[in-house]
Amino acid sequence: MVGARIIGVYGVRVALLALMASCALPAAAAARRVEVGLESQAYPTGVIGAASVRLPVAGRHRIGFRAGYNRARRSDNGEHDDERGGGPGIGAAYRFGLRPEARGLFFGARVDLWWLEIDWTDDPGLTTEVRGSTDILVLQPTGEVGWRFTFGSEMRWAVEPSVALGAEINVRTEGEDVGEGAILLGGVAVTYRF
């Protein structure tokens, strides 16, 4: 399968990201500041669901890592008359909160990699209908702004609505070209601090 070759090419980078996260987790866990959570982001042609781990690095600064699934339903917003599919991905993020308690307004940047398989159709329902499939590696850098609400015992729970703006860049394509470009995402995350 073509997708397996794409994952193999980038497997070393994925392993390095996992290694970086595993090195930081014990120190943060000892300080009882690791946050784990679930997050969802929606964009006009898809939805992302992910599990995340976040670590405070200094005062108002946090880094995070996530793994999830990106489901795309681009219809005719891509290179073909109908594009749909999805696949797994990983990401890393940085956030800066305006308040030291990590509550309130925050700004951030995120970079995700998605291994997507997109099934496409041209001229659907006509005698000239053509179908195909494309495996892509998508780089998705975004900038985000949001608000962090904390609650519960010792303020361990948090809900974070956010808006992100960035780009979907097909860095590797196996098959015909499929859609890419600017992306606007609205999301929410729920986290628990240990």
XYZ file of N, CA, C and O in Angstrom:
776
model
N 0.845 -1.184 0.000
C 0.000 0.000 0.000
C 0.886 1.241 0.000
O 1.880 1.325 0.703
N 0.474 2.230 -0.752
C 1.248 3.459 -0.878
C 1.346 4.195 0.451
O 2.376 4.718 0.830
N 0.228 4.213 1.213
C 0.222 4.902 2.506
C 1.279 4.353 3.451
O 1.892 5.088 4.210
N 1.513 3.055 3.412
C 2.533 2.451 4.280
C 3.915 2.969 3.922
O 4.753 3.188 4.795
N 4.177 3.179 2.616
C 5.478 3.732 2.218
C 5.646 5.158 2.727
O 6.715 5.537 3.170
N 4.573 5.947 2.671
C 4.662 7.326 3.156
C 4.947 7.329 4.646
O 5.798 8.064 5.137
N 4.238 6.493 5.415
C 4.460 6.426 6.853
C 5.883 5.975 7.142
O 6.546 6.507 8.019
N 6.401 5.004 6.385
C 7.768 4.526 6.590
C 8.795 5.615 6.387
O 9.761 5.725 7.144
N 8.595 6.452 5.382
C 9.534 7.533 5.091
C 9.615 8.516 6.257
O 10.671 9.011 6.601
N 8.486 8.752 6.905
C 8.451 9.733 7.976
C 8.445 9.089 9.366
O 8.303 9.768 10.368
N 8.591 7.790 9.431
C 8.562 7.073 10.690
C 9.617 7.535 11.678
O 9.371 7.582 12.883
N 10.800 7.884 11.200
C 11.866 8.347 12.081
C 11.458 9.648 12.766
O 11.670 9.828 13.966
N 10.825 10.542 12.029
C 10.391 11.810 12.620
C 9.310 11.584 13.677
O 9.295 12.235 14.714
N 8.404 10.668 13.405
C 7.364 10.343 14.365
C 7.993 9.770 15.633
O 7.626 10.128 16.748
N 8.960 8.883 15.474
C 9.642 8.278 16.618
C 10.363 9.344 17.445
O 10.351 9.291 18.680
N 10.986 10.312 16.791
C 11.673 11.388 17.515
C 10.686 12.237 18.312
O 10.956 12.616 19.450
N 9.531 12.532 17.730
C 8.513 13.300 18.442
C 8.037 12.531 19.669
O 7.907 13.090 20.767
N 7.804 11.235 19.518
C 7.381 10.403 20.650
C 8.468 10.351 21.724
O 8.173 10.394 22.917
N 9.719 10.276 21.319
C 10.831 10.252 22.267
C 10.901 11.555 23.054
O 11.095 11.557 24.272
N 10.740 12.690 22.362
C 10.754 13.982 23.045
C 9.651 14.051 24.090
O 9.861 14.507 25.215
N 8.452 13.591 23.736
C 7.332 13.620 24.675
C 7.602 12.717 25.871
O 7.349 13.093 27.017
N 8.150 11.528 25.621
C 8.382 10.588 26.722
C 9.478 11.073 27.664
O 9.464 10.753 28.843
N 10.413 11.859 27.167
C 11.461 12.407 28.037
C 10.912 13.496 28.954
O 11.351 13.647 30.086
N 9.952 14.269 28.484
C 9.405 15.367 29.270
C 8.354 14.901 30.268
O 8.164 15.520 31.311
N 7.666 13.814 29.993
C 6.577 13.373 30.857
C 6.990 13.046 32.288
O 6.310 13.469 33.222
N 8.075 12.299 32.541
C 8.399 11.973 33.939
C 8.640 13.199 34.816
O 8.186 13.244 35.952
N 9.326 14.208 34.284
C 9.601 15.413 35.076
C 8.316 16.161 35.397
O 8.100 16.605 36.522
N 7.446 16.290 34.409
C 6.190 16.990 34.641
C 5.286 16.192 35.568
O 4.586 16.755 36.408
N 5.301 14.868 35.445
C 4.468 14.029 36.314
C 4.924 14.152 37.758
O 4.101 14.170 38.670
N 6.230 14.240 37.982
C 6.748 14.383 39.343
C 6.252 15.688 39.964
O 6.024 15.764 41.161
N 6.076 16.698 39.154
C 5.577 17.982 39.652
C 4.046 18.031 39.652
O 3.473 19.059 39.972
N 3.387 16.932 39.281
C 1.933 16.829 39.226
C 1.334 17.913 38.340
O 0.349 18.542 38.700
N 1.914 18.110 37.149
C 1.402 19.151 36.271
C 1.090 18.649 34.871
O 0.823 19.433 33.994
N 1.113 17.370 34.639
C 0.786 16.833 33.322
C -0.706 16.987 33.084
O -1.511 16.719 33.962
N -1.078 17.433 31.907
C -2.478 17.516 31.517
C -2.728 16.511 30.405
O -1.947 16.430 29.459
N -3.798 15.756 30.512
C -4.221 14.863 29.440
C -5.626 15.291 29.046
O -6.379 15.820 29.873
N -5.956 15.069 27.787
C -7.275 15.507 27.371
C -7.715 14.967 26.040
O -6.990 14.232 25.357
N -8.923 15.366 25.692
C -9.515 15.074 24.399
C -9.830 16.398 23.739
O -10.232 17.358 24.409
N -9.643 16.446 22.433
C -9.936 17.671 21.715
C -10.585 17.365 20.381
O -10.389 16.293 19.814
N -11.352 18.328 19.909
C -12.013 18.206 18.619
C -11.923 19.557 17.917
O -12.074 20.600 18.556
N -11.650 19.505 16.623
C -11.646 20.714 15.805
C -12.484 20.433 14.562
O -12.386 19.363 13.970
N -13.299 21.402 14.183
C -14.099 21.290 12.972
C -13.669 22.373 12.003
O -13.306 23.485 12.417
N -13.668 22.040 10.737
C -13.376 23.009 9.687
C -14.409 22.808 8.584
O -15.147 21.817 8.610
N -14.532 23.732 7.635
C -15.638 23.646 6.674
C -15.753 22.313 5.932
O -16.841 21.948 5.519
N -14.658 21.587 5.789
C -14.728 20.339 5.026
C -14.257 19.127 5.820
O -13.844 18.124 5.244
N -14.321 19.191 7.157
C -13.892 18.024 7.914
C -13.930 18.232 9.412
O -14.348 19.283 9.910
N -13.451 17.209 10.120
C -13.407 17.248 11.575
C -12.197 16.446 12.057
O -11.814 15.450 11.431
N -11.591 16.913 13.144
C -10.428 16.263 13.744
C -10.774 15.900 15.180
O -11.304 16.731 15.926
N -10.474 14.673 15.574
C -10.604 14.239 16.953
C -9.249 13.745 17.428
O -8.545 13.066 16.676
N -8.856 14.086 18.655
C -7.515 13.718 19.120
C -7.452 13.575 20.628
O -8.261 14.149 21.365
N -6.465 12.810 21.072
C -6.077 12.739 22.474
C -4.798 13.546 22.619
O -3.949 13.531 21.720
N -4.647 14.250 23.744
C -3.489 15.129 23.882
C -2.843 15.011 25.253
O -3.464 14.588 26.222
N -1.575 15.411 25.292
C -0.800 15.531 26.518
C -0.173 16.917 26.483
O 0.406 17.315 25.465
N -0.279 17.657 27.593
C 0.297 19.005 27.655
C 1.170 19.136 28.887
O 0.867 18.585 29.940
N 2.231 19.912 28.729
C 3.202 20.090 29.803
C 3.532 21.569 29.973
O 3.872 22.239 29.005
N 3.465 22.077 31.198
C 3.935 23.443 31.415
C 5.459 23.446 31.366
O 6.101 22.547 31.900
N 6.026 24.430 30.704
C 7.491 24.484 30.620
C 8.074 25.637 31.415
O 9.200 25.551 31.871
N 7.324 26.720 31.573
C 7.783 27.852 32.383
C 6.646 28.852 32.496
O 6.183 29.372 31.491
N 6.186 29.087 33.706
C 5.162 30.102 33.936
C 3.947 29.968 33.040
O 3.174 29.044 33.159
N 3.834 30.866 32.104
C 2.670 30.937 31.215
C 2.826 30.102 29.948
O 1.968 30.128 29.089
N 3.921 29.410 29.790
C 4.226 28.670 28.564
C 3.907 27.182 28.724
O 4.254 26.576 29.732
N 3.254 26.591 27.701
C 2.957 25.158 27.701
C 3.270 24.580 26.324
O 3.122 25.255 25.308
N 3.702 23.329 26.321
C 3.852 22.601 25.067
C 2.894 21.421 25.115
O 2.501 20.966 26.190
N 2.513 20.952 23.940
C 1.579 19.836 23.891
C 1.854 18.940 22.702
O 2.477 19.351 21.720
N 1.387 17.729 22.828
C 1.501 16.740 21.760
C 0.141 16.073 21.619
O -0.561 15.881 22.612
N -0.223 15.735 20.388
C -1.496 15.063 20.193
C -1.391 13.997 19.113
O -0.523 14.060 18.229
N -2.295 13.042 19.189
C -2.450 12.014 18.162
C -3.938 11.890 17.918
O -4.739 11.892 18.870
N -4.316 11.787 16.640
C -5.737 11.756 16.358
C -6.064 11.276 14.967
O -5.236 10.657 14.283
N -7.283 11.599 14.553
C -7.795 11.196 13.246
C -8.436 12.411 12.594
O -9.178 13.161 13.242
N -8.154 12.600 11.307
C -8.675 13.718 10.522
C -9.612 13.143 9.462
O -9.176 12.380 8.602
N -10.882 13.495 9.533
C -11.868 13.016 8.556
C -12.226 14.170 7.638
O -12.726 15.201 8.094
N -11.974 14.002 6.354
C -12.209 15.063 5.372
C -13.392 14.713 4.479
O -13.505 13.585 3.993
N -14.263 15.689 4.252
C -15.382 15.583 3.319
C -15.392 16.859 2.492
O -16.156 17.773 2.743
N -14.510 16.913 1.503
C -14.287 18.154 0.751
C -15.313 18.403 -0.344
O -15.318 19.479 -0.937
N -16.141 17.428 -0.669
C -17.104 17.552 -1.776
C -16.378 18.076 -3.002
O -15.414 17.486 -3.454
N -16.805 19.222 -3.526
C -16.141 19.777 -4.715
C -15.200 20.930 -4.365
O -14.856 21.743 -5.209
N -14.759 21.026 -3.107
C -13.831 22.078 -2.688
C -12.374 21.704 -2.932
O -11.479 22.428 -2.529
N -12.112 20.577 -3.560
C -10.747 20.140 -3.841
C -10.463 20.221 -5.330
O -11.054 21.020 -6.068
N -9.596 19.367 -5.797
C -9.223 19.324 -7.210
C -10.207 18.506 -8.041
O -10.187 18.558 -9.255
N -11.062 17.715 -7.365
C -12.003 16.834 -8.047
C -13.426 17.198 -7.652
O -13.655 17.979 -6.734
N -14.410 16.592 -8.339
C -15.809 16.904 -8.065
C -16.258 16.417 -6.686
O -17.176 16.981 -6.100
N -15.640 15.369 -6.178
C -15.955 14.882 -4.842
C -14.686 14.289 -4.245
O -14.054 13.434 -4.867
N -14.297 14.761 -3.065
C -13.130 14.237 -2.356
C -13.539 13.942 -0.927
O -14.092 14.799 -0.246
N -13.226 12.713 -0.460
C -13.523 12.355 0.924
C -12.566 11.270 1.376
O -12.082 10.494 0.573
N -12.281 11.276 2.658
C -11.376 10.280 3.208
C -10.929 10.678 4.592
O -11.608 11.408 5.305
N -9.735 10.232 4.959
C -9.223 10.562 6.275
C -8.000 9.749 6.606
O -7.512 8.963 5.788
N -7.507 9.949 7.819
C -6.354 9.208 8.262
C -5.806 9.735 9.578
O -6.242 10.773 10.087
N -4.833 9.011 10.131
C -4.254 9.376 11.418
C -3.244 10.512 11.299
O -2.753 10.809 10.214
N -2.930 11.095 12.447
C -1.927 12.144 12.462
C -1.405 12.410 13.853
O -1.935 11.912 14.852
N -0.342 13.198 13.899
C 0.271 13.619 15.153
C 0.577 15.102 15.064
O 0.631 15.672 13.967
N 0.776 15.730 16.216
C 1.086 17.144 16.209
C 1.789 17.593 17.469
O 1.816 16.892 18.480
N 2.364 18.776 17.368
C 3.014 19.423 18.503
C 2.533 20.869 18.548
O 2.278 21.482 17.507
N 2.397 21.407 19.767
C 1.859 22.756 19.920
C 2.595 23.511 21.017
O 3.168 22.924 21.932
N 2.533 24.834 20.903
C 3.052 25.743 21.925
C 1.929 26.718 22.260
O 1.227 27.200 21.362
N 1.751 27.010 23.543
C 0.744 27.989 23.963
C 1.327 28.946 24.981
O 2.112 28.559 25.837
N 0.893 30.207 24.880
C 1.278 31.248 25.824
C 0.001 31.832 26.414
O -0.844 32.359 25.686
N -0.149 31.718 27.734
C -1.311 32.276 28.420
C -0.999 33.653 28.965
O 0.114 33.907 29.433
N -1.977 34.558 28.915
C -1.749 35.905 29.418
C -1.746 35.977 30.936
O -1.207 36.914 31.503
N -2.321 34.965 31.597
C -2.329 34.935 33.061
C -1.438 33.801 33.552
O -1.436 32.716 32.986
N -0.687 34.014 34.615
C 0.205 32.967 35.114
C -0.512 31.714 35.590
O 0.045 30.646 35.599
N -1.782 31.823 35.966
C -2.516 30.658 36.452
C -2.964 29.753 35.318
O -3.691 28.791 35.535
N -2.572 30.053 34.081
C -2.957 29.286 32.895
C -4.466 29.307 32.688
O -5.058 28.348 32.228
N -5.100 30.424 33.053
C -6.517 30.627 32.794
C -6.666 31.826 31.885
O -5.783 32.655 31.778
N -7.800 31.904 31.228
C -8.091 33.068 30.414
C -7.542 32.960 29.008
O -7.372 31.866 28.456
N -7.260 34.113 28.413
C -6.850 34.211 27.017
C -5.489 33.562 26.776
O -4.563 33.738 27.569
N -5.383 32.792 25.684
C -4.100 32.222 25.285
C -3.918 32.352 23.785
O -4.876 32.482 23.018
N -2.657 32.345 23.374
C -2.259 32.350 21.968
C -1.365 31.139 21.750
O -0.662 30.708 22.669
N -1.362 30.622 20.540
C -0.533 29.449 20.318
C -0.214 29.206 18.864
O -0.710 29.886 17.963
N 0.638 28.217 18.663
C 1.012 27.746 17.334
C 1.063 26.228 17.384
O 1.447 25.645 18.406
N 0.664 25.611 16.302
C 0.610 24.151 16.235
C 1.096 23.703 14.858
O 0.872 24.371 13.867
N 1.729 22.537 14.840
C 2.104 21.895 13.577
C 1.643 20.445 13.656
O 2.014 19.728 14.587
N 0.822 20.040 12.696
C 0.326 18.674 12.635
C 0.782 18.016 11.339
O 0.967 18.694 10.316
N 0.941 16.703 11.381
C 1.175 15.877 10.194
C 0.034 14.880 10.108
O -0.256 14.177 11.082
N -0.611 14.805 8.935
C -1.734 13.886 8.713
C -1.417 12.978 7.537
O -1.037 13.449 6.471
N -1.592 11.678 7.740
C -1.438 10.684 6.669
C -2.841 10.337 6.193
O -3.550 9.544 6.823
N -3.263 10.949 5.093
C -4.641 10.823 4.632
C -4.737 9.989 3.356
O -3.873 10.080 2.479
N -5.810 9.221 3.270
C -6.174 8.548 2.036
C -7.464 9.195 1.557
O -8.495 9.133 2.235
N -7.399 9.845 0.403
C -8.535 10.575 -0.142
C -9.072 9.827 -1.357
O -8.345 9.605 -2.332
N -10.340 9.430 -1.301
C -11.020 8.835 -2.453
C -11.726 9.962 -3.190
O -12.405 10.796 -2.574
N -11.545 10.014 -4.496
C -12.110 11.107 -5.267
C -12.895 10.581 -6.462
O -12.694 9.460 -6.915
N -13.814 11.432 -6.934
C -14.653 11.120 -8.084
C -14.785 12.371 -8.940
O -14.978 13.469 -8.413
N -14.679 12.190 -10.239
C -14.975 13.253 -11.206
C -16.208 12.836 -11.995
O -16.390 11.653 -12.310
N -17.059 13.785 -12.329
C -18.295 13.551 -13.085
C -19.163 12.465 -12.449
O -19.569 11.507 -13.118
N -19.466 12.566 -11.143
C -20.244 11.505 -10.494
C -21.626 11.346 -11.141
O -22.287 12.324 -11.454
N -22.009 10.081 -11.350
C -23.320 9.766 -11.900
C -23.416 9.862 -13.412
O -24.459 9.554 -13.975
N -22.355 10.303 -14.061
C -22.374 10.405 -15.525
C -21.638 9.220 -16.142
O -20.893 8.502 -15.471
N -21.802 9.051 -17.434
C -21.100 7.953 -18.118
C -19.601 8.193 -18.165
O -18.832 7.260 -18.371
N -19.181 9.433 -17.940
C -17.746 9.765 -17.949
C -17.147 9.743 -16.544
O -16.033 10.238 -16.352
N -17.878 9.163 -15.576
C -17.410 9.134 -14.193
C -16.047 8.457 -14.083
O -15.818 7.406 -14.674
N -15.161 9.091 -13.320
C -13.828 8.556 -13.057
C -13.616 8.562 -11.541
O -13.921 9.549 -10.874
N -13.083 7.453 -11.006
C -12.808 7.348 -9.570
C -11.331 7.054 -9.366
O -10.693 6.443 -10.209
N -10.832 7.479 -8.220
C -9.447 7.191 -7.874
C -9.202 7.396 -6.398
O -10.093 7.791 -5.644
N -7.981 7.133 -5.991
C -7.591 7.294 -4.592
C -6.191 7.889 -4.554
O -5.332 7.524 -5.360
N -5.978 8.800 -3.627
C -4.694 9.461 -3.471
C -4.268 9.392 -2.013
O -5.060 9.688 -1.116
N -3.038 8.969 -1.764
C -2.453 9.003 -0.421
C -1.611 10.257 -0.313
O -0.771 10.526 -1.179
N -1.832 11.032 0.745
C -1.088 12.278 0.924
C -0.560 12.387 2.343
O -1.125 11.837 3.282
N 0.540 13.092 2.463
C 1.061 13.521 3.755
C 0.823 15.017 3.816
O 1.322 15.765 2.968
N 0.038 15.444 4.795
C -0.350 16.846 4.908
C 0.375 17.482 6.091
O 0.330 16.966 7.207
N 1.037 18.599 5.843
C 1.610 19.442 6.882
C 0.588 20.531 7.159
O 0.133 21.210 6.224
N 0.197 20.692 8.428
C -0.843 21.654 8.772
C -0.359 22.589 9.886
O -0.587 22.348 11.069
N 0.337 23.678 9.519
C 0.716 24.673 10.532
C -0.450 25.633 10.782
O -1.136 26.042 9.838
N -0.695 25.964 12.045
C -1.768 26.899 12.374
C -1.352 27.791 13.540
O -0.534 27.421 14.372
N -1.943 28.954 13.582
C -1.871 29.833 14.736
C -3.242 29.825 15.392
O -4.258 29.697 14.693
N -3.291 29.929 16.722
C -4.585 29.830 17.387
C -4.724 30.861 18.497
O -3.742 31.370 19.037
N -5.971 31.147 18.820
C -6.311 31.990 19.958
C -7.506 31.335 20.642
O -8.364 30.740 19.981
N -7.531 31.396 21.968
C -8.633 30.760 22.684
C -8.735 31.254 24.112
O -8.015 32.160 24.533
N -9.632 30.624 24.847
C -9.880 30.985 26.235
C -9.888 29.704 27.056
O -10.540 28.741 26.699
N -9.161 29.712 28.171
C -9.064 28.542 29.043
C -9.873 28.783 30.311
O -9.580 29.708 31.071
N -10.904 27.937 30.513
C -11.719 27.965 31.718
C -11.261 26.821 32.609
O -11.185 25.674 32.155
N -10.946 27.100 33.876
C -10.558 26.038 34.813
C -11.616 25.911 35.895
O -12.269 26.886 36.270
N -11.793 24.692 36.398
C -12.792 24.453 37.435
C -12.488 23.133 38.140
O -11.556 22.422 37.765
N -13.289 22.841 39.148
C -13.153 21.581 39.877
C -12.179 21.689 41.032
O -11.618 22.750 41.325
N -11.980 20.553 41.686
C -11.072 20.474 42.817
C -9.667 20.890 42.395
O -9.100 20.333 41.454
N -9.130 21.885 43.059
C -7.787 22.408 42.776
C -7.628 22.868 41.324
O -6.534 22.890 40.781
N -8.733 23.219 40.696
C -8.726 23.721 39.305
C -8.040 22.738 38.352
O -7.287 23.122 37.475
N -8.289 21.458 38.518
C -7.626 20.432 37.695
C -8.284 20.254 36.328
O -7.641 19.793 35.396
N -9.552 20.571 36.204
C -10.255 20.428 34.932
C -10.191 21.738 34.149
O -10.227 22.815 34.730
N -10.125 21.618 32.828
C -10.139 22.813 31.984
C -10.929 22.534 30.709
O -10.912 21.420 30.183
N -11.606 23.563 30.231
C -12.280 23.550 28.936
C -11.701 24.709 28.141
O -11.602 25.826 28.661
N -11.295 24.437 26.906
C -10.602 25.448 26.100
C -11.212 25.571 24.701
O -10.821 24.860 23.778
N -12.158 26.488 24.497
C -12.599 26.772 23.131
C -11.531 27.590 22.408
O -10.846 28.416 23.035
N -11.369 27.352 21.111
C -10.331 28.071 20.362
C -10.709 28.207 18.893
O -11.577 27.498 18.383
N -10.024 29.122 18.226
C -10.131 29.318 16.782
C -8.712 29.314 16.235
O -7.808 29.928 16.821
N -8.510 28.614 15.116
C -7.177 28.518 14.515
C -7.250 28.847 13.027
O -8.240 28.544 12.358
N -6.188 29.450 12.532
C -6.068 29.782 11.109
C -4.713 29.301 10.628
O -3.701 29.506 11.299
N -4.701 28.641 9.480
C -3.435 28.124 8.967
C -3.559 27.622 7.547
O -4.335 28.154 6.758
N -2.795 26.578 7.254
C -2.758 26.036 5.892
C -2.671 24.523 5.929
O -2.096 23.946 6.849
N -3.253 23.893 4.919
C -3.067 22.473 4.647
C -2.138 22.391 3.440
O -2.482 22.875 2.362
N -0.970 21.798 3.644
C 0.025 21.724 2.580
C 0.309 20.257 2.296
O 0.782 19.527 3.171
N 0.004 19.806 1.092
C 0.279 18.428 0.696
C 1.764 18.316 0.367
O 2.204 18.710 -0.706
N 2.550 17.795 1.296
C 3.997 17.731 1.113
C 4.432 16.485 0.358
O 5.540 16.428 -0.171
N 3.555 15.483 0.338
C 3.853 14.267 -0.428
C 2.542 13.718 -0.965
O 1.575 13.556 -0.215
N 2.511 13.427 -2.252
C 1.296 12.951 -2.906
C 1.601 11.691 -3.694
O 2.531 11.687 -4.514
N 0.832 10.645 -3.441
C 0.913 9.402 -4.214
C -0.426 9.245 -4.912
O -1.412 8.817 -4.319
N -0.487 9.613 -6.196
C -1.734 9.619 -6.947
C -1.962 11.015 -7.496
O -1.063 11.856 -7.526
N -3.183 11.271 -7.938
C -3.510 12.585 -8.490
C -3.584 13.638 -7.395
O -3.847 13.332 -6.237
N -3.348 14.886 -7.778
C -3.441 15.992 -6.832
C -4.840 16.073 -6.237
O -5.837 15.816 -6.917
N -4.903 16.433 -4.958
C -6.167 16.680 -4.267
C -6.056 18.033 -3.562
O -4.989 18.643 -3.529
N -7.169 18.491 -2.996
C -7.240 19.834 -2.434
C -6.252 20.120 -1.314
O -5.870 19.238 -0.553
N -5.851 21.382 -1.242
C -5.016 21.922 -0.171
C -5.248 23.421 -0.138
O -5.880 23.978 -1.021
N -4.741 24.102 0.884
C -4.896 25.547 0.952
C -5.142 26.033 2.361
O -4.840 25.356 3.342
N -5.716 27.230 2.457
C -5.984 27.854 3.757
C -7.024 27.048 4.528
O -7.891 26.401 3.937
N -6.915 27.104 5.858
C -7.860 26.365 6.707
C -8.201 27.190 7.941
O -7.329 27.826 8.534
N -9.482 27.214 8.286
C -9.981 27.863 9.489
C -10.661 26.786 10.326
O -11.525 26.067 9.823
N -10.248 26.653 11.583
C -10.774 25.604 12.458
C -11.349 26.207 13.732
O -10.774 27.130 14.301
N -12.453 25.661 14.179
C -13.006 25.988 15.483
C -12.929 24.734 16.336
O -13.207 23.640 15.843
N -12.521 24.880 17.583
C -12.337 23.678 18.372
C -12.621 23.857 19.846
O -12.830 24.971 20.331
N -12.608 22.718 20.532
C -12.734 22.707 21.980
C -11.922 21.537 22.517
O -11.860 20.476 21.898
N -11.278 21.767 23.648
C -10.507 20.726 24.323
C -10.975 20.642 25.777
O -11.317 21.661 26.385
N -10.979 19.424 26.309
C -11.264 19.195 27.725
C -10.056 18.469 28.284
O -9.652 17.434 27.762
N -9.438 19.039 29.336
C -8.223 18.442 29.900
C -8.354 18.238 31.403
O -9.151 18.903 32.069
N -7.531 17.331 31.899
C -7.430 17.081 33.336
C -5.972 17.125 33.729
O -5.117 16.497 33.087
N -5.628 17.882 34.784
C -4.258 18.019 35.255
C -4.008 17.056 36.414
O -4.737 17.057 37.407
N -2.963 16.234 36.291
C -2.588 15.300 37.352
C -1.657 15.959 38.340
O -0.901 16.832 38.011
